[in-house]
Short mmCIF file of C-alpha atoms in Angstrom, two decimals:
data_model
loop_
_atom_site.label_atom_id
_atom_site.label_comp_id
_atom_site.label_asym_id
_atom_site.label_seq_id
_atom_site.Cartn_x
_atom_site.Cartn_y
_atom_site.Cartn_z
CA UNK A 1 6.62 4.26 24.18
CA UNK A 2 8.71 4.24 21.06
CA UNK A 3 8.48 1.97 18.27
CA UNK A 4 10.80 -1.61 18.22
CA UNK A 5 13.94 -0.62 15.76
CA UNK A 6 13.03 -3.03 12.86
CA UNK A 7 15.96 -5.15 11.76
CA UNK A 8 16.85 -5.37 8.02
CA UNK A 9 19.73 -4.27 4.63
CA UNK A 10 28.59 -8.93 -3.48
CA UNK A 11 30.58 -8.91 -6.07
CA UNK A 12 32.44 -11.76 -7.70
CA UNK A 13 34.86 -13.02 -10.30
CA UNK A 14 36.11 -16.36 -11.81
CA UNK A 15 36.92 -18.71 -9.15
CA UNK A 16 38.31 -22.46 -9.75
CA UNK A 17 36.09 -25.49 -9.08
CA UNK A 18 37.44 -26.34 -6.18
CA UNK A 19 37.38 -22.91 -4.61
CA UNK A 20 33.42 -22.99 -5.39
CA UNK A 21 33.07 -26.35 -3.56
CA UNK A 22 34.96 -24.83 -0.62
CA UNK A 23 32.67 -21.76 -0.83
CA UNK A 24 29.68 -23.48 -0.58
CA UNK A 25 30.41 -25.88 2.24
CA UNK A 26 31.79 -22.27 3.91
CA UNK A 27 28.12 -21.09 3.67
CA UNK A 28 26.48 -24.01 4.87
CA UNK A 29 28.06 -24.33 7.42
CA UNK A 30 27.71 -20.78 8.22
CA UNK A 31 24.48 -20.41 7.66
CA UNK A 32 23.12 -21.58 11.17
CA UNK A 33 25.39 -19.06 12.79
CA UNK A 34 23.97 -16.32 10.74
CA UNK A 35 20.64 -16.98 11.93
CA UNK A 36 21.76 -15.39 15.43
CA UNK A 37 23.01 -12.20 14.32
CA UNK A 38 20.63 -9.37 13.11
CA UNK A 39 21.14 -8.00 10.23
CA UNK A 40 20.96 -4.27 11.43
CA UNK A 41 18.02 -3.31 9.62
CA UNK A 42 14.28 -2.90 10.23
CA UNK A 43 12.97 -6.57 8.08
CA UNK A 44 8.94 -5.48 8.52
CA UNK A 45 7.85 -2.40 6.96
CA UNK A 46 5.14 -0.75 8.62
CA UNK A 47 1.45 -0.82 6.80
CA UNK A 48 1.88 3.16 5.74
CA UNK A 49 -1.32 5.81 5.54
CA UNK A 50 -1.65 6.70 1.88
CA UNK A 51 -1.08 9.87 1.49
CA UNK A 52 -3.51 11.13 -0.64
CA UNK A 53 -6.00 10.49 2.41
CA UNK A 54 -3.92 12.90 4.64
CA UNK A 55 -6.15 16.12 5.03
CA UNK A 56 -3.50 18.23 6.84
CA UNK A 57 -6.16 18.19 9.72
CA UNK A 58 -4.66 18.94 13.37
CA UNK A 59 -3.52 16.38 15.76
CA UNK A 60 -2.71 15.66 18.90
CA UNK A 61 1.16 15.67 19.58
CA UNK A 62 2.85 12.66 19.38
CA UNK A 63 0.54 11.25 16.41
CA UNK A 64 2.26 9.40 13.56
CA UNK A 65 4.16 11.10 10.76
CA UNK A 66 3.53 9.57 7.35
CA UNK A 67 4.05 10.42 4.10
CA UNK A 68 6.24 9.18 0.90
CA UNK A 69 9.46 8.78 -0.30
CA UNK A 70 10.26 8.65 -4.32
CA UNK A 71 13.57 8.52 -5.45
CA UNK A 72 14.84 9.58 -9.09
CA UNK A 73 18.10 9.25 -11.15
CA UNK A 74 20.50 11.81 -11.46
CA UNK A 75 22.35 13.20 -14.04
CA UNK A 76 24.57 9.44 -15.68
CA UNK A 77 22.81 7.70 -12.49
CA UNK A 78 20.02 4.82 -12.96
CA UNK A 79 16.96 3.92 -10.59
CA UNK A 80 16.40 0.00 -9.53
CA UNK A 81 12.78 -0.74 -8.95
CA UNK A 82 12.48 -0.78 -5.16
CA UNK A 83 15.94 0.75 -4.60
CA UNK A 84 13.45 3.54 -2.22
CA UNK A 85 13.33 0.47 0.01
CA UNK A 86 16.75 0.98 1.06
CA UNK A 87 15.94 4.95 2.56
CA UNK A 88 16.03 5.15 6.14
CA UNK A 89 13.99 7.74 8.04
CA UNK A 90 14.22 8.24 11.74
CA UNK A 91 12.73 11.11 14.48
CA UNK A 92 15.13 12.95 16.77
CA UNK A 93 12.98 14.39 19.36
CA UNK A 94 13.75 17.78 19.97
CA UNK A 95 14.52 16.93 24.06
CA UNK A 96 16.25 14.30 22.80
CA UNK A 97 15.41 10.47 22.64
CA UNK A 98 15.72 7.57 24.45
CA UNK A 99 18.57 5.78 23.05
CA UNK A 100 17.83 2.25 21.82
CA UNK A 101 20.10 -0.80 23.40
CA UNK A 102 22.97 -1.94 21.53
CA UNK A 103 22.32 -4.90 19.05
CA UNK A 104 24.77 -7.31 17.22
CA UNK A 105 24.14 -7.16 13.03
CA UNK A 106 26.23 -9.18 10.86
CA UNK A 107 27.74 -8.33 7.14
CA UNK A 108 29.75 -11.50 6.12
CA UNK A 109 32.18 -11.24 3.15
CA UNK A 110 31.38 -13.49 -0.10
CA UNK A 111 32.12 -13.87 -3.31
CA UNK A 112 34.08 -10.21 -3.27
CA UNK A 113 31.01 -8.39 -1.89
CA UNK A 114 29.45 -7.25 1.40
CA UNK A 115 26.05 -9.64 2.59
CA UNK A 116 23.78 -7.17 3.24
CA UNK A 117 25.77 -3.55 2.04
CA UNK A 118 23.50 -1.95 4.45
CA UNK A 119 23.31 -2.27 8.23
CA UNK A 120 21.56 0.11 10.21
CA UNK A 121 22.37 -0.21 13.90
CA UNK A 122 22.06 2.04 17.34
CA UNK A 123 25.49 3.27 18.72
CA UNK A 124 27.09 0.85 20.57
CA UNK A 125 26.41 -1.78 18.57
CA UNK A 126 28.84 -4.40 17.30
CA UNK A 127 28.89 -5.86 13.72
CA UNK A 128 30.38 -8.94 12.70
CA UNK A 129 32.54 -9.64 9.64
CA UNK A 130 32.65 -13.34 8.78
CA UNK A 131 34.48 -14.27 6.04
CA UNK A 132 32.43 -17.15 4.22
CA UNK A 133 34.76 -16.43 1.18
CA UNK A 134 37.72 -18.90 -0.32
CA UNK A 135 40.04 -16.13 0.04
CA UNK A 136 41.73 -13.47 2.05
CA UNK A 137 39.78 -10.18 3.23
CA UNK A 138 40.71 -6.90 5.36
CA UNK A 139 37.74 -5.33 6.53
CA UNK A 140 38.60 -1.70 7.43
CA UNK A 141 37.39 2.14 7.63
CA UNK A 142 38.78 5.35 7.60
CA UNK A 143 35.43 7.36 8.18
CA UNK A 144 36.93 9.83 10.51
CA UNK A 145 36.06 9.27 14.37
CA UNK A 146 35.43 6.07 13.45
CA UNK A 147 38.45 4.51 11.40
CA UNK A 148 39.41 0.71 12.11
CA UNK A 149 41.29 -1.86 10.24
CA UNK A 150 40.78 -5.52 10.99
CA UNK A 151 43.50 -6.99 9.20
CA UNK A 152 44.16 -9.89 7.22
CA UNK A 153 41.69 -12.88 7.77
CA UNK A 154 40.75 -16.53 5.78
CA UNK A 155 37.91 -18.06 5.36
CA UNK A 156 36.15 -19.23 8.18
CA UNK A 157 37.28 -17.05 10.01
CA UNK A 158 35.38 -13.60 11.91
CA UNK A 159 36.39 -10.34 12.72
CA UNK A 160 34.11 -8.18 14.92
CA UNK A 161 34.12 -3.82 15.50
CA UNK A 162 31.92 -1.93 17.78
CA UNK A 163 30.23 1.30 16.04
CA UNK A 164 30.22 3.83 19.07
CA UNK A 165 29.94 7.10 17.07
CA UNK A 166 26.39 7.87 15.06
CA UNK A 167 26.87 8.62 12.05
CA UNK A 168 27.56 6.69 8.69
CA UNK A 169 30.42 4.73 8.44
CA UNK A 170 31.71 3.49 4.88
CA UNK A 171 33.70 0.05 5.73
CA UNK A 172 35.65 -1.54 2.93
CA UNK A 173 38.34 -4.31 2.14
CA UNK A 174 41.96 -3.61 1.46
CA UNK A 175 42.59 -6.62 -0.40
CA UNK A 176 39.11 -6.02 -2.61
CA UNK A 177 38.71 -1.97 -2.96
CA UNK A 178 35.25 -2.61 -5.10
CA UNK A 179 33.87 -3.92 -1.64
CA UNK A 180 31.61 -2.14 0.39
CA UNK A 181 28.97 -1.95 3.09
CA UNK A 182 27.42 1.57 4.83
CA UNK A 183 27.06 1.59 8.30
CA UNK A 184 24.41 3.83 9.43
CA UNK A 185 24.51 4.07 13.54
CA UNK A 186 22.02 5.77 14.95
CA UNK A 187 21.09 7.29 18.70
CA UNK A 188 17.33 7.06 18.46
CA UNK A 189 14.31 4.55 18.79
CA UNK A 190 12.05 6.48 16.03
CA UNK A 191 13.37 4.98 12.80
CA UNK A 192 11.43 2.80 10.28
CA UNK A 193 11.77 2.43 5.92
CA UNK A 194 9.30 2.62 3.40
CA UNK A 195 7.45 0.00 1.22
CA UNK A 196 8.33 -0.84 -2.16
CA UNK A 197 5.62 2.49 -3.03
CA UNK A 198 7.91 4.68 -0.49
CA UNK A 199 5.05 5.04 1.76
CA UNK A 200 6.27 5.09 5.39
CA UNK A 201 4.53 6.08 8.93
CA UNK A 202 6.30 6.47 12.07
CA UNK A 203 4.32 5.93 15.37
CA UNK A 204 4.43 5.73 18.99
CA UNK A 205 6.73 9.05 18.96
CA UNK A 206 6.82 11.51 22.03
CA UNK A 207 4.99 14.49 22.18
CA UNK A 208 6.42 17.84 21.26
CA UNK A 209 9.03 18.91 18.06
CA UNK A 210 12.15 16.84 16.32
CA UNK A 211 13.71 16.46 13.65
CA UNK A 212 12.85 14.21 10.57
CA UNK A 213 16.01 13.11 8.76
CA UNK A 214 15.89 11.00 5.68
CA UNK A 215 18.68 9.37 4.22
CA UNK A 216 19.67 6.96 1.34
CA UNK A 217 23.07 5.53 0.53
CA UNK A 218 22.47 6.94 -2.51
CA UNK A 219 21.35 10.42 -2.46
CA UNK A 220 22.17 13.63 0.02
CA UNK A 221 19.81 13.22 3.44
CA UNK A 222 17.28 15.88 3.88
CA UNK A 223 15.66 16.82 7.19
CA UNK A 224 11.87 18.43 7.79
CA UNK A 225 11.20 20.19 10.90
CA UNK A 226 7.98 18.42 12.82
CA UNK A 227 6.07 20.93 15.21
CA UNK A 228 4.13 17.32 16.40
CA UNK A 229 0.96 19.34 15.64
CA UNK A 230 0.24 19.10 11.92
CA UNK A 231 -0.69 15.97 10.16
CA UNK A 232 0.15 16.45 7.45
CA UNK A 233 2.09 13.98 5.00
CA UNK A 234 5.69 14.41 4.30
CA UNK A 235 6.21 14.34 0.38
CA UNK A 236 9.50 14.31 -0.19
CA UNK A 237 11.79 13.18 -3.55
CA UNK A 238 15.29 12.36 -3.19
CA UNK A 239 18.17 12.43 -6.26
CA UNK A 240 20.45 9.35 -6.86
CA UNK A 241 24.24 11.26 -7.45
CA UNK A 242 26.27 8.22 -6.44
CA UNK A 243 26.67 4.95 -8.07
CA UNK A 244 25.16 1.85 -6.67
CA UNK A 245 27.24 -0.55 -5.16
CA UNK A 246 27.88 -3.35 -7.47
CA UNK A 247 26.83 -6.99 -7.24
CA UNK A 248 29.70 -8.16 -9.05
CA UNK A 249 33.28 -6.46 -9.72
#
């Protein structure tokens, strides 16, 4: 039982016109390899129960848990359309879950930016770092209990880590501090994200009660108690307090 974790989630600046030509043969050549490496998060959303048809009406345990997710600006903060896509929710099973197998993502460095800035991956895990870039990176963390520093690397070049701790893990570049990527490792098979409308549902779960945890890279996670009886639909709205990351330095 359990649902498949579904895989998913660059800033720039004036570059000559010969470092452009070297970027783009870089990619393309690149772009093959890239094909082999998941990118960490879930790329299908799951068709979600509207919620307005949710009655509250018992249910056997182990039914779905559905609802929706909206997500508003904070106070100097500003709301993308379809920015909700990028909220994660996942079950932890009271008794604890089955933990998912280890996967390999990839987040390559280009033009000055992370490609995705979001990886969502089960502990154990090991993410790649290519450099498809005409210039120097240094991939590193210092999210504690999980700090690395891959040093100086060129283009064409890769540096791997392996994510062993759940938890999120904010990776950056010394050379380029605008740079980032989150790194959300996670110990449990229950995990999907919402449509563009924030609608999610979560099936094949175990019987009995968890935890629902719902997190954005943008907002502070909240968490909703499941007894696995009520069917009810989770409503909940989360607040944007920290800046999205940037496109473009």
């Amino acid at each position: 039982m359990g649902q498949l974790i579904r895989k998913c989630l660059l800033a720039g600046g004036l570059l000559a016109c010969a470092q452009l030509a070297t970027a783009a043969t870089l990619a393309q050549r690149a772009s093959a390899e890239s094909q082999a490496d998941s990118h960490g998060t879930p790329t299908q959303k799951p068709r979600s129960q509207d919620a307005s048809t949710a009655s509250g009406a018992r249910a056997s345990a182990g039914s779905p848990i559905h609802g929706r997710i909206s997500l508003t600006a904070g106070p100097r903060q500003d709301v993308m359309r379809g920015e909700v896509e990028d909220t994660v929710i996942y079950f932890v099973p009271e008794d604890g879950a089955q933990k998912p197998a280890p996967i390999r993502a990839s987040a390559a460095t280009y033009t000055k930016g992370f490609d995705p800035n979001l990886l969502v991956v089960p502990v154990g895990s090991t993410v790649r770092f290519p450099n498809r870039d005409v210039i120097i990176h240094n991939v590193f963390s210092v999210t504690p209990g999980s700090a690395f520093d891959l040093g100086n690397y060129g283009p064409g070049e890769t540096r791997s880590q392996r994510f062993d701790k759940a938890g999120l893990v904010v990776v950056n570049c010394r050379v380029h501090r605008g740079m980032r990527v989150n790194v959300l490792v996670h110990e449990t098979p229950h995990l999907v994200r919402p449509d563009a409308d924030g609608r999610f549902k979560l099936s094949g779960l175990p019987a009995g009660r968890g935890t629902l945890v719902i997190w954005h890279p943008r907002a502070s996670a909240q968490s909703v108690v499941v007894d696995g009886v009520s069917n009810a639909p989770i409503v909940r709205t989360l607040v944007a307090s920290r800046p999205r990351i940037s496109s473009y330095l």
